[in-house]
């Protein structure tokens, strides 16, 4: 009986188990067949049974070990994943803690914000005093209008402050919420099985708990404080909203009862219970707040207006300086407003035109502008108006000052009623005086508006006596300022026409002619002008009324409403602002261009060569600044501007090479200055005087009077001859000949004397007289001399030729003309004998 002993070996890897089993079965079968050949059948059965049992045992052992190893590896992987997630949570918590510390350290000025909210609350209580709650017995329209302006401003300021508080509250609350959500993660509390990882976990947990304890308390206090501020702001906003609704209701009621409501305008009113201050102090403070808020909200527009006034005043002063340089006297310019009073004219023009651009100024601000216009108009009229109109204007000026004081008053009292009556009487008296002397008023537009104003004053007097206080004050205000506005607008349009007339006059001035007094423009206007004057005056008179504002407010809200095209947000108001700023910058640039291209006669011929270049650079700067301001005013972010510029760069690179070449050449001309205004140049086949230097092209005026537009690129690419670049002086020459036998020394002496007597010929460098050659019929000579300016060349040459001819004739010196002797030679030619005779 054979016995087989099998040594058990552990498989090296699971993937080799199958091959080992196959080998094991192979040897088992081999032994089986060998035993079968040697042993009987009975023994073979026993061996087979024993082999099956051992195989089964080995299989079970291998499967158990593999299962155990699988569980160990899975547990290790899961532990690793939990530790990684845990570390990630620790890092996120650390990041949020640092963010919370940053927000807390940055701080939020609770004290200042609290004081600001209390200040807004005080302004709100002051604004509605006598309107909400215990009301004045007489509610004036001026007070209601001022209150409406103040409440709208306070609501806007409160909303802006609430937005900032809300943003800060959201940031702190979001940070606290993130920290709390991360701390609640269950993976954060998993304890690693590895001893090293467990110690790291302990240290991280300790640090996290310390940081969170320090930050959470501060965050809670900050959030509580901000929420308290938010509640305070919400309460104030709700109160202001309620006040606005009540004030609008009262304004609407007063408008509806304008002709029906009667009040005791001459009775004493007890206002001490409602007001701490007297009516005048209360009115001054209210008007101050209205003007202050308007100036703060529209400071960019106000600054732009002041810049325009300064620029226009400089422009008018330059124009006046030109006339004085040409030999005009001060008294010759007295009929031209912009030359007689350039600063006052600039203020008048800009104030009257710019008031149509300002965004809905309050009445008190408009009246301040009209009062300034009245003062400037008085300065202009000081010497340029007849005595009769001057008397009427002085009365109107006094009436304006009294009315300005009355309009400041917002709370009615008995003294104001008598002040309104005094204004009515003075206005009616002015109207009667103008009607009696109507033949002395040359400009009938003034007469008719004075009569209309007097009629308004009469009705104002009537309605005040009958107790219609608001209607009476409304008519009185319009009666006074309709005259001021008409006078101011009429004078403004006149000055605008003077600008065109002055530019044409400068182009035609002859320096050598005797100067005459400029009479000014004829005051004849078309029917369209008077229609525009009426509509402008009507708009200025009604735009502060409740009815007009109720009509225009929906339109303003429509153009101010944000609209979206894809990811782009815009408003029609921003588009209008963008267009207006571009047009304004273009207008200013054209004014500068007019100064640069003004074809005036240069008196001393020694001009500043850099003037034109600096003006050209100023134009580029104005246009560039205008574009940037337009984008900024329209609310277009700078990154969008970068995208636009990039897109334009691609188009420029492919399709606008010539344009870019001219633009860059214009900049090179401006900085390098190879040519300046009024230089005498030759470019290719063109020659003449440089009239203007533009951004893309320049203009050269030929000596025949034609204006030739030359691209800036051609000025630099072609051969440019500038006769006046380094100096305005030029060397010139005259060539002629004298007859043979002439005393050459005497001739030379005479010619020197002639050159010395001419005022345009320079003696340094010394003129030269050279005898050049013996010609066919004369001894040729040349005079070379320098003149002070290129423009004097032809005139000087003509004067010298006349003087030379006269001097030579007086001294019997002959300038021979070209002579030729023609000799005719007559020679008799004998005829040749014919051939037969010779034979």
CSV table of N, CA and C in Angstrom, one decimal, residues 129 136 269-279 411:
chain,number,residue,atom,x,y,z
A,129,UNK,N,-42.3,119.1,9.9
A,129,UNK,CA,-42.9,119.9,10.9
A,129,UNK,C,-43.9,120.9,10.4
A,136,UNK,N,-49.8,123.3,10.0
A,136,UNK,CA,-50.0,124.8,9.9
A,136,UNK,C,-51.4,125.1,9.4
A,269,UNK,N,-51.0,134.1,12.9
A,269,UNK,CA,-51.0,132.7,13.1
A,269,UNK,C,-50.1,132.3,14.2
A,270,UNK,N,-50.6,131.3,15.0
A,270,UNK,CA,-49.8,130.9,16.2
A,270,UNK,C,-48.9,129.7,15.7
A,271,UNK,N,-47.7,130.0,15.4
A,271,UNK,CA,-46.8,129.0,14.8
A,271,UNK,C,-45.7,128.6,15.9
A,272,UNK,N,-45.7,129.2,17.0
A,272,UNK,CA,-44.7,128.9,18.0
A,272,UNK,C,-44.9,127.5,18.6
A,273,UNK,N,-46.1,127.0,18.6
A,273,UNK,CA,-46.3,125.6,19.1
A,273,UNK,C,-45.8,124.6,18.1
A,274,UNK,N,-45.6,124.9,16.9
A,274,UNK,CA,-45.2,124.0,15.9
A,274,UNK,C,-43.7,124.1,15.6
A,275,UNK,N,-43.1,125.2,15.8
A,275,UNK,CA,-41.7,125.5,15.4
A,275,UNK,C,-40.9,126.0,16.6
A,276,UNK,N,-39.7,125.6,16.6
A,276,UNK,CA,-38.8,126.2,17.6
A,276,UNK,C,-38.2,127.5,17.1
A,277,UNK,N,-37.9,127.5,15.8
A,277,UNK,CA,-37.3,128.7,15.2
A,277,UNK,C,-38.4,129.6,14.7
A,278,UNK,N,-38.1,130.8,14.3
A,278,UNK,CA,-39.0,131.7,13.7
A,278,UNK,C,-39.1,131.3,12.2
A,279,UNK,N,-40.1,131.8,11.5
A,279,UNK,CA,-40.4,131.4,10.1
A,279,UNK,C,-39.2,131.6,9.2
A,411,UNK,N,-42.9,129.7,5.3
A,411,UNK,CA,-44.0,129.7,6.2
A,411,UNK,C,-44.7,131.1,6.2
